[in-house]
JSON list of C-alpha atoms in Angstrom, two decimals:
[
{"chain": "J", "resi": 58, "resn": "MET", "atom": "CA", "xyz": [35.13, -57.61, 15.71]},
{"chain": "J", "resi": 59, "resn": "SER", "atom": "CA", "xyz": [32.37, -59.97, 16.89]},
{"chain": "J", "resi": 60, "resn": "HIS", "atom": "CA", "xyz": [29.22, -60.46, 14.85]},
{"chain": "J", "resi": 61, "resn": "LEU", "atom": "CA", "xyz": [27.13, -58.71, 17.54]},
{"chain": "J", "resi": 62, "resn": "LEU", "atom": "CA", "xyz": [29.45, -55.73, 17.76]},
{"chain": "J", "resi": 63, "resn": "PHE", "atom": "CA", "xyz": [29.40, -55.43, 13.99]},
{"chain": "J", "resi": 64, "resn": "HIS", "atom": "CA", "xyz": [25.59, -55.11, 13.99]},
{"chain": "J", "resi": 65, "resn": "VAL", "atom": "CA", "xyz": [25.64, -52.60, 16.84]},
{"chain": "J", "resi": 66, "resn": "TYR", "atom": "CA", "xyz": [28.29, -50.53, 15.05]},
{"chain": "J", "resi": 67, "resn": "SER", "atom": "CA", "xyz": [26.37, -50.69, 11.75]},
{"chain": "J", "resi": 68, "resn": "ALA", "atom": "CA", "xyz": [23.13, -49.67, 13.46]},
{"chain": "J", "resi": 69, "resn": "ALA", "atom": "CA", "xyz": [24.86, -46.73, 15.13]},
{"chain": "J", "resi": 70, "resn": "ILE", "atom": "CA", "xyz": [26.22, -45.52, 11.79]},
{"chain": "J", "resi": 71, "resn": "PHE", "atom": "CA", "xyz": [22.80, -45.92, 10.14]},
{"chain": "J", "resi": 72, "resn": "TYR", "atom": "CA", "xyz": [20.92, -43.95, 12.82]},
{"chain": "J", "resi": 73, "resn": "THR", "atom": "CA", "xyz": [23.62, -41.30, 12.93]},
{"chain": "J", "resi": 74, "resn": "PHE", "atom": "CA", "xyz": [23.31, -40.89, 9.17]},
{"chain": "J", "resi": 75, "resn": "GLU", "atom": "CA", "xyz": [19.50, -40.68, 9.40]},
{"chain": "J", "resi": 76, "resn": "LEU", "atom": "CA", "xyz": [19.75, -38.10, 12.17]},
{"chain": "J", "resi": 77, "resn": "LEU", "atom": "CA", "xyz": [22.09, -36.00, 10.05]},
{"chain": "J", "resi": 78, "resn": "LYS", "atom": "CA", "xyz": [19.63, -36.15, 7.14]},
{"chain": "J", "resi": 79, "resn": "LEU", "atom": "CA", "xyz": [16.84, -35.01, 9.45]},
{"chain": "J", "resi": 80, "resn": "ILE", "atom": "CA", "xyz": [18.93, -32.14, 10.78]},
{"chain": "J", "resi": 81, "resn": "LEU", "atom": "CA", "xyz": [19.84, -31.05, 7.24]},
{"chain": "J", "resi": 82, "resn": "ALA", "atom": "CA", "xyz": [16.19, -31.22, 6.18]},
{"chain": "J", "resi": 83, "resn": "LEU", "atom": "CA", "xyz": [15.15, -29.08, 9.14]},
{"chain": "J", "resi": 84, "resn": "LEU", "atom": "CA", "xyz": [17.91, -26.57, 8.44]},
{"chain": "J", "resi": 85, "resn": "LEU", "atom": "CA", "xyz": [16.76, -26.34, 4.83]},
{"chain": "J", "resi": 86, "resn": "LEU", "atom": "CA", "xyz": [13.16, -25.87, 5.95]},
{"chain": "J", "resi": 87, "resn": "PHE", "atom": "CA", "xyz": [14.10, -23.09, 8.34]},
{"chain": "J", "resi": 88, "resn": "THR", "atom": "CA", "xyz": [16.26, -21.45, 5.69]},
{"chain": "J", "resi": 89, "resn": "ILE", "atom": "CA", "xyz": [13.41, -21.48, 3.17]},
{"chain": "J", "resi": 90, "resn": "SER", "atom": "CA", "xyz": [11.03, -20.18, 5.83]},
{"chain": "J", "resi": 91, "resn": "GLY", "atom": "CA", "xyz": [13.52, -17.45, 6.69]},
{"chain": "J", "resi": 92, "resn": "PHE", "atom": "CA", "xyz": [13.81, -16.40, 3.06]},
{"chain": "J", "resi": 93, "resn": "SER", "atom": "CA", "xyz": [10.01, -16.33, 2.81]},
{"chain": "J", "resi": 94, "resn": "GLN", "atom": "CA", "xyz": [9.70, -14.21, 5.92]},
{"chain": "J", "resi": 95, "resn": "ASP", "atom": "CA", "xyz": [12.37, -11.90, 4.53]},
{"chain": "J", "resi": 96, "resn": "ALA", "atom": "CA", "xyz": [10.21, -11.45, 1.42]},
{"chain": "J", "resi": 97, "resn": "TYR", "atom": "CA", "xyz": [7.25, -10.39, 3.56]},
{"chain": "J", "resi": 98, "resn": "LEU", "atom": "CA", "xyz": [9.39, -8.00, 5.61]},
{"chain": "J", "resi": 99, "resn": "GLU", "atom": "CA", "xyz": [10.84, -6.52, 2.43]},
{"chain": "J", "resi": 100, "resn": "GLY", "atom": "CA", "xyz": [7.32, -5.99, 1.05]},
{"chain": "J", "resi": 101, "resn": "LYS", "atom": "CA", "xyz": [6.24, -4.40, 4.31]},
{"chain": "J", "resi": 102, "resn": "LYS", "atom": "CA", "xyz": [9.23, -2.06, 4.26]},
{"chain": "J", "resi": 103, "resn": "LEU", "atom": "CA", "xyz": [8.48, -1.01, 0.69]},
{"chain": "J", "resi": 104, "resn": "TYR", "atom": "CA", "xyz": [4.84, -0.37, 1.64]},
{"chain": "J", "resi": 105, "resn": "GLU", "atom": "CA", "xyz": [5.86, 1.80, 4.59]},
{"chain": "J", "resi": 106, "resn": "GLN", "atom": "CA", "xyz": [8.07, 3.80, 2.23]},
{"chain": "J", "resi": 107, "resn": "GLY", "atom": "CA", "xyz": [5.09, 4.42, -0.03]},
{"chain": "J", "resi": 108, "resn": "ARG", "atom": "CA", "xyz": [6.55, 2.32, -2.84]},
{"chain": "J", "resi": 109, "resn": "PHE", "atom": "CA", "xyz": [3.30, 0.46, -3.43]},
{"chain": "J", "resi": 110, "resn": "LYS", "atom": "CA", "xyz": [4.01, -0.98, -6.86]},
{"chain": "J", "resi": 111, "resn": "GLN", "atom": "CA", "xyz": [7.30, -2.51, -5.72]},
{"chain": "J", "resi": 112, "resn": "ALA", "atom": "CA", "xyz": [5.72, -3.75, -2.50]},
{"chain": "J", "resi": 113, "resn": "LYS", "atom": "CA", "xyz": [2.97, -5.47, -4.46]},
{"chain": "J", "resi": 114, "resn": "SER", "atom": "CA", "xyz": [5.48, -7.20, -6.72]},
{"chain": "J", "resi": 115, "resn": "VAL", "atom": "CA", "xyz": [7.09, -8.73, -3.62]},
{"chain": "J", "resi": 116, "resn": "LEU", "atom": "CA", "xyz": [3.95, -9.45, -1.61]},
{"chain": "J", "resi": 117, "resn": "GLU", "atom": "CA", "xyz": [1.80, -11.05, -4.31]},
{"chain": "J", "resi": 118, "resn": "PRO", "atom": "CA", "xyz": [4.17, -14.02, -4.88]},
{"chain": "J", "resi": 119, "resn": "TYR", "atom": "CA", "xyz": [4.44, -14.41, -1.10]},
{"chain": "J", "resi": 120, "resn": "ALA", "atom": "CA", "xyz": [0.64, -14.46, -0.81]},
{"chain": "J", "resi": 121, "resn": "ALA", "atom": "CA", "xyz": [0.46, -17.13, -3.52]},
{"chain": "J", "resi": 122, "resn": "LYS", "atom": "CA", "xyz": [2.65, -19.40, -1.36]},
{"chain": "J", "resi": 123, "resn": "HIS", "atom": "CA", "xyz": [1.08, -18.32, 1.95]},
{"chain": "J", "resi": 124, "resn": "PRO", "atom": "CA", "xyz": [-2.58, -17.62, 1.07]},
{"chain": "J", "resi": 125, "resn": "ASN", "atom": "CA", "xyz": [-3.66, -17.18, 4.70]},
{"chain": "J", "resi": 126, "resn": "HIS", "atom": "CA", "xyz": [-0.84, -14.92, 5.87]},
{"chain": "J", "resi": 127, "resn": "VAL", "atom": "CA", "xyz": [-2.77, -12.14, 7.59]},
{"chain": "J", "resi": 128, "resn": "GLY", "atom": "CA", "xyz": [-0.08, -9.47, 7.39]},
{"chain": "J", "resi": 129, "resn": "THR", "atom": "CA", "xyz": [0.41, -9.95, 3.66]},
{"chain": "J", "resi": 130, "resn": "LEU", "atom": "CA", "xyz": [-3.31, -9.91, 2.88]},
{"chain": "J", "resi": 131, "resn": "SER", "atom": "CA", "xyz": [-3.75, -6.75, 4.93]},
{"chain": "J", "resi": 132, "resn": "LEU", "atom": "CA", "xyz": [-0.92, -4.94, 3.13]},
{"chain": "J", "resi": 133, "resn": "LEU", "atom": "CA", "xyz": [-2.22, -6.01, -0.28]},
{"chain": "J", "resi": 134, "resn": "GLY", "atom": "CA", "xyz": [-5.69, -4.80, 0.68]},
{"chain": "J", "resi": 135, "resn": "GLU", "atom": "CA", "xyz": [-4.24, -1.43, 1.69]},
{"chain": "J", "resi": 136, "resn": "ILE", "atom": "CA", "xyz": [-2.20, -1.20, -1.53]},
{"chain": "J", "resi": 137, "resn": "ALA", "atom": "CA", "xyz": [-5.30, -1.93, -3.62]},
{"chain": "J", "resi": 138, "resn": "ALA", "atom": "CA", "xyz": [-7.09, 0.87, -1.76]},
{"chain": "J", "resi": 139, "resn": "GLU", "atom": "CA", "xyz": [-4.19, 3.25, -2.41]},
{"chain": "J", "resi": 140, "resn": "GLU", "atom": "CA", "xyz": [-4.48, 2.36, -6.10]},
{"chain": "J", "resi": 141, "resn": "LYS", "atom": "CA", "xyz": [-8.27, 2.86, -5.88]},
{"chain": "J", "resi": 142, "resn": "LYS", "atom": "CA", "xyz": [-8.84, -0.73, -6.96]},
{"chain": "J", "resi": 143, "resn": "TRP", "atom": "CA", "xyz": [-11.78, -1.06, -4.63]},
{"chain": "J", "resi": 144, "resn": "PRO", "atom": "CA", "xyz": [-13.12, -4.50, -5.70]},
{"chain": "J", "resi": 145, "resn": "VAL", "atom": "CA", "xyz": [-9.64, -5.97, -5.19]},
{"chain": "J", "resi": 146, "resn": "SER", "atom": "CA", "xyz": [-9.29, -4.29, -1.80]},
{"chain": "J", "resi": 147, "resn": "MET", "atom": "CA", "xyz": [-12.73, -5.53, -0.82]},
{"chain": "J", "resi": 148, "resn": "GLU", "atom": "CA", "xyz": [-11.76, -9.13, -1.69]},
{"chain": "J", "resi": 149, "resn": "TYR", "atom": "CA", "xyz": [-8.67, -9.02, 0.49]},
{"chain": "J", "resi": 150, "resn": "PHE", "atom": "CA", "xyz": [-10.55, -7.65, 3.49]},
{"chain": "J", "resi": 151, "resn": "ALA", "atom": "CA", "xyz": [-13.41, -10.08, 2.92]},
{"chain": "J", "resi": 152, "resn": "LYS", "atom": "CA", "xyz": [-10.90, -12.91, 3.29]},
{"chain": "J", "resi": 153, "resn": "LEU", "atom": "CA", "xyz": [-9.39, -11.29, 6.37]},
{"chain": "J", "resi": 154, "resn": "ARG", "atom": "CA", "xyz": [-12.86, -11.04, 7.95]},
{"chain": "J", "resi": 155, "resn": "LYS", "atom": "CA", "xyz": [-13.18, -14.80, 7.60]},
{"chain": "J", "resi": 156, "resn": "LEU", "atom": "CA", "xyz": [-9.68, -15.53, 8.84]},
{"chain": "J", "resi": 157, "resn": "LYS", "atom": "CA", "xyz": [-9.92, -13.11, 11.78]},
{"chain": "J", "resi": 158, "resn": "PRO", "atom": "CA", "xyz": [-13.64, -12.49, 12.44]},
{"chain": "J", "resi": 159, "resn": "ALA", "atom": "CA", "xyz": [-12.99, -10.87, 15.83]},
{"chain": "J", "resi": 160, "resn": "VAL", "atom": "CA", "xyz": [-10.81, -8.06, 14.41]},
{"chain": "J", "resi": 161, "resn": "ALA", "atom": "CA", "xyz": [-12.97, -4.94, 14.06]},
{"chain": "J", "resi": 162, "resn": "ASP", "atom": "CA", "xyz": [-10.63, -3.18, 11.66]},
{"chain": "J", "resi": 163, "resn": "TYR", "atom": "CA", "xyz": [-11.08, -5.80, 8.93]},
{"chain": "J", "resi": 164, "resn": "HIS", "atom": "CA", "xyz": [-14.87, -5.37, 9.00]},
{"chain": "J", "resi": 165, "resn": "TYR", "atom": "CA", "xyz": [-14.43, -1.59, 8.90]},
{"chain": "J", "resi": 166, "resn": "LYS", "atom": "CA", "xyz": [-12.05, -1.70, 5.93]},
{"chain": "J", "resi": 167, "resn": "TYR", "atom": "CA", "xyz": [-14.21, -4.23, 4.12]},
{"chain": "J", "resi": 168, "resn": "GLY", "atom": "CA", "xyz": [-17.19, -1.89, 4.54]},
{"chain": "J", "resi": 169, "resn": "GLY", "atom": "CA", "xyz": [-15.12, 1.07, 3.38]},
{"chain": "J", "resi": 170, "resn": "ALA", "atom": "CA", "xyz": [-13.93, -0.69, 0.23]},
{"chain": "J", "resi": 171, "resn": "MET", "atom": "CA", "xyz": [-17.46, -1.87, -0.49]},
{"chain": "J", "resi": 172, "resn": "GLY", "atom": "CA", "xyz": [-18.72, 1.66, -0.01]},
{"chain": "J", "resi": 173, "resn": "MET", "atom": "CA", "xyz": [-16.32, 2.89, -2.68]},
{"chain": "J", "resi": 174, "resn": "VAL", "atom": "CA", "xyz": [-17.43, 0.08, -4.99]},
{"chain": "J", "resi": 175, "resn": "ALA", "atom": "CA", "xyz": [-21.01, 1.24, -4.47]},
{"chain": "J", "resi": 176, "resn": "LYS", "atom": "CA", "xyz": [-20.07, 4.87, -5.08]},
{"chain": "J", "resi": 177, "resn": "GLU", "atom": "CA", "xyz": [-18.49, 4.00, -8.43]},
{"chain": "J", "resi": 178, "resn": "SER", "atom": "CA", "xyz": [-21.30, 1.63, -9.49]},
{"chain": "J", "resi": 179, "resn": "ASN", "atom": "CA", "xyz": [-24.67, 2.27, -11.04]},
{"chain": "J", "resi": 180, "resn": "LYS", "atom": "CA", "xyz": [-27.55, 3.11, -8.69]},
{"chain": "J", "resi": 181, "resn": "PHE", "atom": "CA", "xyz": [-29.12, -0.33, -8.80]},
{"chain": "J", "resi": 182, "resn": "LYS", "atom": "CA", "xyz": [-25.92, -2.12, -7.80]},
{"chain": "J", "resi": 183, "resn": "ALA", "atom": "CA", "xyz": [-25.20, 0.52, -5.16]},
{"chain": "J", "resi": 184, "resn": "LEU", "atom": "CA", "xyz": [-28.61, 0.05, -3.55]},
{"chain": "J", "resi": 185, "resn": "GLY", "atom": "CA", "xyz": [-27.98, -3.67, -3.38]},
{"chain": "J", "resi": 186, "resn": "LEU", "atom": "CA", "xyz": [-24.82, -3.10, -1.33]},
{"chain": "J", "resi": 187, "resn": "ILE", "atom": "CA", "xyz": [-26.23, -0.65, 1.22]},
{"chain": "J", "resi": 188, "resn": "ASP", "atom": "CA", "xyz": [-27.26, -3.20, 3.85]},
{"chain": "J", "resi": 189, "resn": "ASP", "atom": "CA", "xyz": [-23.93, -5.03, 3.67]},
{"chain": "J", "resi": 190, "resn": "ILE", "atom": "CA", "xyz": [-21.97, -1.78, 4.00]},
{"chain": "J", "resi": 191, "resn": "ARG", "atom": "CA", "xyz": [-23.95, -0.66, 7.03]},
{"chain": "J", "resi": 192, "resn": "SER", "atom": "CA", "xyz": [-23.69, -4.12, 8.58]},
{"chain": "J", "resi": 193, "resn": "ALA", "atom": "CA", "xyz": [-19.90, -4.17, 8.19]},
{"chain": "J", "resi": 194, "resn": "PHE", "atom": "CA", "xyz": [-19.49, -0.81, 9.97]},
{"chain": "J", "resi": 195, "resn": "GLU", "atom": "CA", "xyz": [-21.96, -1.73, 12.71]},
{"chain": "J", "resi": 196, "resn": "HIS", "atom": "CA", "xyz": [-20.24, -5.05, 13.27]},
{"chain": "J", "resi": 197, "resn": "ALA", "atom": "CA", "xyz": [-16.90, -3.25, 13.62]},
{"chain": "J", "resi": 198, "resn": "ILE", "atom": "CA", "xyz": [-18.42, -1.14, 16.42]},
{"chain": "J", "resi": 199, "resn": "GLU", "atom": "CA", "xyz": [-19.91, -4.23, 18.08]},
{"chain": "J", "resi": 200, "resn": "LEU", "atom": "CA", "xyz": [-16.44, -5.75, 18.20]},
{"chain": "J", "resi": 201, "resn": "ASP", "atom": "CA", "xyz": [-14.74, -2.51, 19.21]},
{"chain": "J", "resi": 202, "resn": "PRO", "atom": "CA", "xyz": [-17.14, 0.10, 20.67]},
{"chain": "J", "resi": 203, "resn": "ARG", "atom": "CA", "xyz": [-14.33, 2.68, 20.60]},
{"chain": "J", "resi": 204, "resn": "HIS", "atom": "CA", "xyz": [-13.52, 2.28, 16.90]},
{"chain": "J", "resi": 205, "resn": "ILE", "atom": "CA", "xyz": [-13.35, 5.90, 15.75]},
{"chain": "J", "resi": 206, "resn": "GLY", "atom": "CA", "xyz": [-13.19, 5.13, 12.01]},
{"chain": "J", "resi": 207, "resn": "ALA", "atom": "CA", "xyz": [-16.34, 3.02, 12.07]},
{"chain": "J", "resi": 208, "resn": "HIS", "atom": "CA", "xyz": [-18.25, 5.77, 13.90]},
{"chain": "J", "resi": 209, "resn": "TRP", "atom": "CA", "xyz": [-17.15, 8.33, 11.32]},
{"chain": "J", "resi": 210, "resn": "ALA", "atom": "CA", "xyz": [-18.09, 5.94, 8.51]},
{"chain": "J", "resi": 211, "resn": "LEU", "atom": "CA", "xyz": [-21.63, 5.55, 9.86]},
{"chain": "J", "resi": 212, "resn": "ILE", "atom": "CA", "xyz": [-21.97, 9.32, 10.29]},
{"chain": "J", "resi": 213, "resn": "GLU", "atom": "CA", "xyz": [-21.01, 9.94, 6.65]},
{"chain": "J", "resi": 214, "resn": "PHE", "atom": "CA", "xyz": [-23.05, 6.95, 5.52]},
{"chain": "J", "resi": 215, "resn": "ASN", "atom": "CA", "xyz": [-26.21, 8.33, 7.12]},
{"chain": "J", "resi": 216, "resn": "LEU", "atom": "CA", "xyz": [-25.60, 11.88, 5.89]},
{"chain": "J", "resi": 217, "resn": "GLN", "atom": "CA", "xyz": [-24.89, 10.95, 2.28]},
{"chain": "J", "resi": 218, "resn": "LEU", "atom": "CA", "xyz": [-27.51, 8.26, 1.89]},
{"chain": "J", "resi": 219, "resn": "PRO", "atom": "CA", "xyz": [-30.99, 9.52, 0.89]},
{"chain": "J", "resi": 220, "resn": "SER", "atom": "CA", "xyz": [-33.72, 8.88, 3.44]},
{"chain": "J", "resi": 221, "resn": "PHE", "atom": "CA", "xyz": [-35.56, 6.43, 1.17]},
{"chain": "J", "resi": 222, "resn": "ALA", "atom": "CA", "xyz": [-32.42, 4.26, 1.19]},
{"chain": "J", "resi": 223, "resn": "GLY", "atom": "CA", "xyz": [-31.99, 4.41, 4.96]},
{"chain": "J", "resi": 224, "resn": "GLY", "atom": "CA", "xyz": [-30.04, 7.64, 5.44]},
{"chain": "J", "resi": 225, "resn": "SER", "atom": "CA", "xyz": [-30.86, 9.57, 8.59]},
{"chain": "J", "resi": 226, "resn": "THR", "atom": "CA", "xyz": [-29.56, 12.76, 10.19]},
{"chain": "J", "resi": 227, "resn": "LYS", "atom": "CA", "xyz": [-30.90, 11.45, 13.50]},
{"chain": "J", "resi": 228, "resn": "LYS", "atom": "CA", "xyz": [-28.73, 8.34, 13.22]},
{"chain": "J", "resi": 229, "resn": "ALA", "atom": "CA", "xyz": [-25.74, 10.47, 12.24]},
{"chain": "J", "resi": 230, "resn": "ARG", "atom": "CA", "xyz": [-26.25, 12.53, 15.41]},
{"chain": "J", "resi": 231, "resn": "TYR", "atom": "CA", "xyz": [-26.49, 9.34, 17.46]},
{"chain": "J", "resi": 232, "resn": "TYR", "atom": "CA", "xyz": [-23.04, 8.20, 16.31]},
{"chain": "J", "resi": 233, "resn": "ALA", "atom": "CA", "xyz": [-21.63, 11.71, 16.75]},
{"chain": "J", "resi": 234, "resn": "ASP", "atom": "CA", "xyz": [-22.82, 11.68, 20.37]},
{"chain": "J", "resi": 235, "resn": "ARG", "atom": "CA", "xyz": [-21.12, 8.33, 20.90]},
{"chain": "J", "resi": 236, "resn": "LEU", "atom": "CA", "xyz": [-17.98, 9.63, 19.24]},
{"chain": "J", "resi": 237, "resn": "LEU", "atom": "CA", "xyz": [-17.95, 12.64, 21.57]},
{"chain": "J", "resi": 238, "resn": "ASN", "atom": "CA", "xyz": [-17.61, 10.27, 24.53]},
{"chain": "J", "resi": 239, "resn": "ILE", "atom": "CA", "xyz": [-14.79, 8.33, 22.85]},
{"chain": "J", "resi": 240, "resn": "SER", "atom": "CA", "xyz": [-12.83, 11.25, 21.42]},
{"chain": "J", "resi": 241, "resn": "PRO", "atom": "CA", "xyz": [-14.03, 14.81, 22.15]},
{"chain": "J", "resi": 242, "resn": "VAL", "atom": "CA", "xyz": [-12.10, 16.24, 19.18]},
{"chain": "J", "resi": 243, "resn": "ASP", "atom": "CA", "xyz": [-13.69, 13.79, 16.75]},
{"chain": "J", "resi": 244, "resn": "GLY", "atom": "CA", "xyz": [-17.06, 14.28, 18.41]},
{"chain": "J", "resi": 245, "resn": "TYR", "atom": "CA", "xyz": [-17.01, 18.05, 17.93]},
{"chain": "J", "resi": 246, "resn": "LEU", "atom": "CA", "xyz": [-15.75, 17.67, 14.36]},
{"chain": "J", "resi": 247, "resn": "ALA", "atom": "CA", "xyz": [-18.56, 15.21, 13.65]},
{"chain": "J", "resi": 248, "resn": "LYS", "atom": "CA", "xyz": [-21.18, 17.50, 15.13]},
{"chain": "J", "resi": 249, "resn": "GLY", "atom": "CA", "xyz": [-19.77, 20.36, 13.07]},
{"chain": "J", "resi": 250, "resn": "ARG", "atom": "CA", "xyz": [-19.94, 18.20, 9.98]},
{"chain": "J", "resi": 251, "resn": "ILE", "atom": "CA", "xyz": [-23.60, 17.40, 10.62]},
{"chain": "J", "resi": 252, "resn": "ALA", "atom": "CA", "xyz": [-24.51, 21.04, 11.32]},
{"chain": "J", "resi": 253, "resn": "GLU", "atom": "CA", "xyz": [-22.69, 22.06, 8.14]},
{"chain": "J", "resi": 254, "resn": "ASP", "atom": "CA", "xyz": [-24.63, 19.43, 6.19]},
{"chain": "J", "resi": 255, "resn": "GLN", "atom": "CA", "xyz": [-27.88, 20.88, 7.57]},
{"chain": "J", "resi": 256, "resn": "ARG", "atom": "CA", "xyz": [-26.73, 24.41, 6.64]},
{"chain": "J", "resi": 257, "resn": "GLN", "atom": "CA", "xyz": [-26.65, 25.41, 10.31]},
{"chain": "J", "resi": 258, "resn": "ASN", "atom": "CA", "xyz": [-23.54, 27.50, 9.88]},
{"chain": "J", "resi": 259, "resn": "ARG", "atom": "CA", "xyz": [-23.53, 29.14, 13.29]},
{"chain": "J", "resi": 260, "resn": "GLU", "atom": "CA", "xyz": [-23.69, 25.80, 15.05]},
{"chain": "J", "resi": 261, "resn": "ALA", "atom": "CA", "xyz": [-21.10, 24.31, 12.69]},
{"chain": "J", "resi": 262, "resn": "GLU", "atom": "CA", "xyz": [-18.66, 27.13, 13.39]},
{"chain": "J", "resi": 263, "resn": "ALA", "atom": "CA", "xyz": [-19.12, 26.73, 17.14]},
{"chain": "J", "resi": 264, "resn": "TYR", "atom": "CA", "xyz": [-18.41, 22.98, 16.99]},
{"chain": "J", "resi": 265, "resn": "PHE", "atom": "CA", "xyz": [-15.35, 23.41, 14.79]},
{"chain": "J", "resi": 266, "resn": "LYS", "atom": "CA", "xyz": [-14.00, 26.03, 17.20]},
{"chain": "J", "resi": 267, "resn": "LYS", "atom": "CA", "xyz": [-14.57, 23.62, 20.11]},
{"chain": "J", "resi": 268, "resn": "ALA", "atom": "CA", "xyz": [-12.69, 20.92, 18.22]},
{"chain": "J", "resi": 269, "resn": "LEU", "atom": "CA", "xyz": [-9.81, 23.37, 17.69]},
{"chain": "J", "resi": 270, "resn": "SER", "atom": "CA", "xyz": [-9.70, 24.40, 21.34]},
{"chain": "J", "resi": 271, "resn": "VAL", "atom": "CA", "xyz": [-9.63, 20.76, 22.47]},
{"chain": "J", "resi": 272, "resn": "GLY", "atom": "CA", "xyz": [-7.34, 19.29, 19.83]},
{"chain": "J", "resi": 273, "resn": "ASN", "atom": "CA", "xyz": [-5.21, 22.23, 18.66]},
{"chain": "J", "resi": 274, "resn": "SER", "atom": "CA", "xyz": [-4.07, 19.97, 15.80]},
{"chain": "J", "resi": 275, "resn": "LYS", "atom": "CA", "xyz": [-3.45, 20.39, 12.10]},
{"chain": "J", "resi": 276, "resn": "THR", "atom": "CA", "xyz": [-6.74, 18.63, 11.36]},
{"chain": "J", "resi": 277, "resn": "THR", "atom": "CA", "xyz": [-8.77, 21.00, 13.52]},
{"chain": "J", "resi": 278, "resn": "TYR", "atom": "CA", "xyz": [-7.15, 24.13, 12.05]},
{"chain": "J", "resi": 279, "resn": "LEU", "atom": "CA", "xyz": [-7.66, 22.89, 8.50]},
{"chain": "J", "resi": 280, "resn": "ARG", "atom": "CA", "xyz": [-11.26, 21.89, 9.15]},
{"chain": "J", "resi": 281, "resn": "LEU", "atom": "CA", "xyz": [-12.21, 25.31, 10.54]},
{"chain": "J", "resi": 282, "resn": "ALA", "atom": "CA", "xyz": [-10.39, 27.04, 7.68]},
{"chain": "J", "resi": 283, "resn": "GLU", "atom": "CA", "xyz": [-12.22, 24.81, 5.20]},
{"chain": "J", "resi": 284, "resn": "PHE", "atom": "CA", "xyz": [-15.53, 25.74, 6.79]},
{"chain": "J", "resi": 285, "resn": "TYR", "atom": "CA", "xyz": [-14.76, 29.45, 6.45]},
{"chain": "J", "resi": 286, "resn": "THR", "atom": "CA", "xyz": [-13.73, 28.97, 2.83]},
{"chain": "J", "resi": 287, "resn": "LYS", "atom": "CA", "xyz": [-16.94, 27.10, 2.01]},
{"chain": "J", "resi": 288, "resn": "SER", "atom": "CA", "xyz": [-19.07, 29.70, 3.78]},
{"chain": "J", "resi": 289, "resn": "ASN", "atom": "CA", "xyz": [-17.42, 32.52, 1.81]},
{"chain": "J", "resi": 290, "resn": "GLN", "atom": "CA", "xyz": [-15.38, 33.95, 4.68]},
{"chain": "J", "resi": 291, "resn": "PRO", "atom": "CA", "xyz": [-11.88, 34.01, 3.14]},
{"chain": "J", "resi": 292, "resn": "GLU", "atom": "CA", "xyz": [-10.41, 36.47, 5.64]},
{"chain": "J", "resi": 293, "resn": "LYS", "atom": "CA", "xyz": [-11.28, 34.22, 8.56]},
{"chain": "J", "resi": 294, "resn": "ALA", "atom": "CA", "xyz": [-9.91, 31.21, 6.68]},
{"chain": "J", "resi": 295, "resn": "LYS", "atom": "CA", "xyz": [-6.66, 33.09, 6.09]},
{"chain": "J", "resi": 296, "resn": "SER", "atom": "CA", "xyz": [-6.44, 34.10, 9.73]},
{"chain": "J", "resi": 297, "resn": "ILE", "atom": "CA", "xyz": [-6.86, 30.51, 10.90]},
{"chain": "J", "resi": 298, "resn": "MET", "atom": "CA", "xyz": [-4.17, 29.25, 8.54]},
{"chain": "J", "resi": 299, "resn": "GLU", "atom": "CA", "xyz": [-1.78, 32.00, 9.65]},
{"chain": "J", "resi": 300, "resn": "ALA", "atom": "CA", "xyz": [-2.36, 30.95, 13.26]},
{"chain": "J", "resi": 301, "resn": "TYR", "atom": "CA", "xyz": [-1.62, 27.35, 12.29]},
{"chain": "J", "resi": 302, "resn": "GLU", "atom": "CA", "xyz": [1.61, 28.31, 10.52]},
{"chain": "J", "resi": 303, "resn": "LYS", "atom": "CA", "xyz": [2.85, 30.02, 13.69]},
{"chain": "J", "resi": 304, "resn": "LEU", "atom": "CA", "xyz": [2.54, 26.70, 15.55]},
{"chain": "J", "resi": 305, "resn": "LYS", "atom": "CA", "xyz": [5.00, 24.92, 13.27]}
]
């Protein structure tokens, strides 16, 4: 073999060997990535089965290695909410708001978790959170004007908050009117909720009946029955539930 051919042959062996090392490294990387993805999918499956503790034990280590994985953070935020660990849930959705600022649902869930933190806090801390809670729900609607959950949240927010802290029946009615255009069933339920809050029982009953006639769903039957129970009309409540049972 000539000197030149020897060098060419040696170079070919060297580059072939380097290429094999690269291929092996890539295969290892993809294998590790696949195992990691499998961990996320396993955690997601456990969550969907309602096995929240087991799901968390799988998802938390995955989140430690992939701190910006949106799906994992979202599931962990939901699990924290299921466990009523509202500050933890709020932290997850706060991070998601930063990672995906254009997603309305993350602002809505952040506001919801913060609202529960406020509800379980002392009055002074709760008052300090009011503006941020309202802002989160309003921002969700700005991003998605048809976001039903955010409309409902602002209705309840305005009904439950005292007027000196910014609560307003007028504002609640405004969001109920908007909701009526998005989802008639939700709109009528919201209007019934407001009328009930104002002790306008006749109007509340009429709205709940409209919701039932439009939706004919479990929610609408249960809501009308609940109204009758609260207003001390047990026979009507029983009749509504019997009608619902016949639909099954």
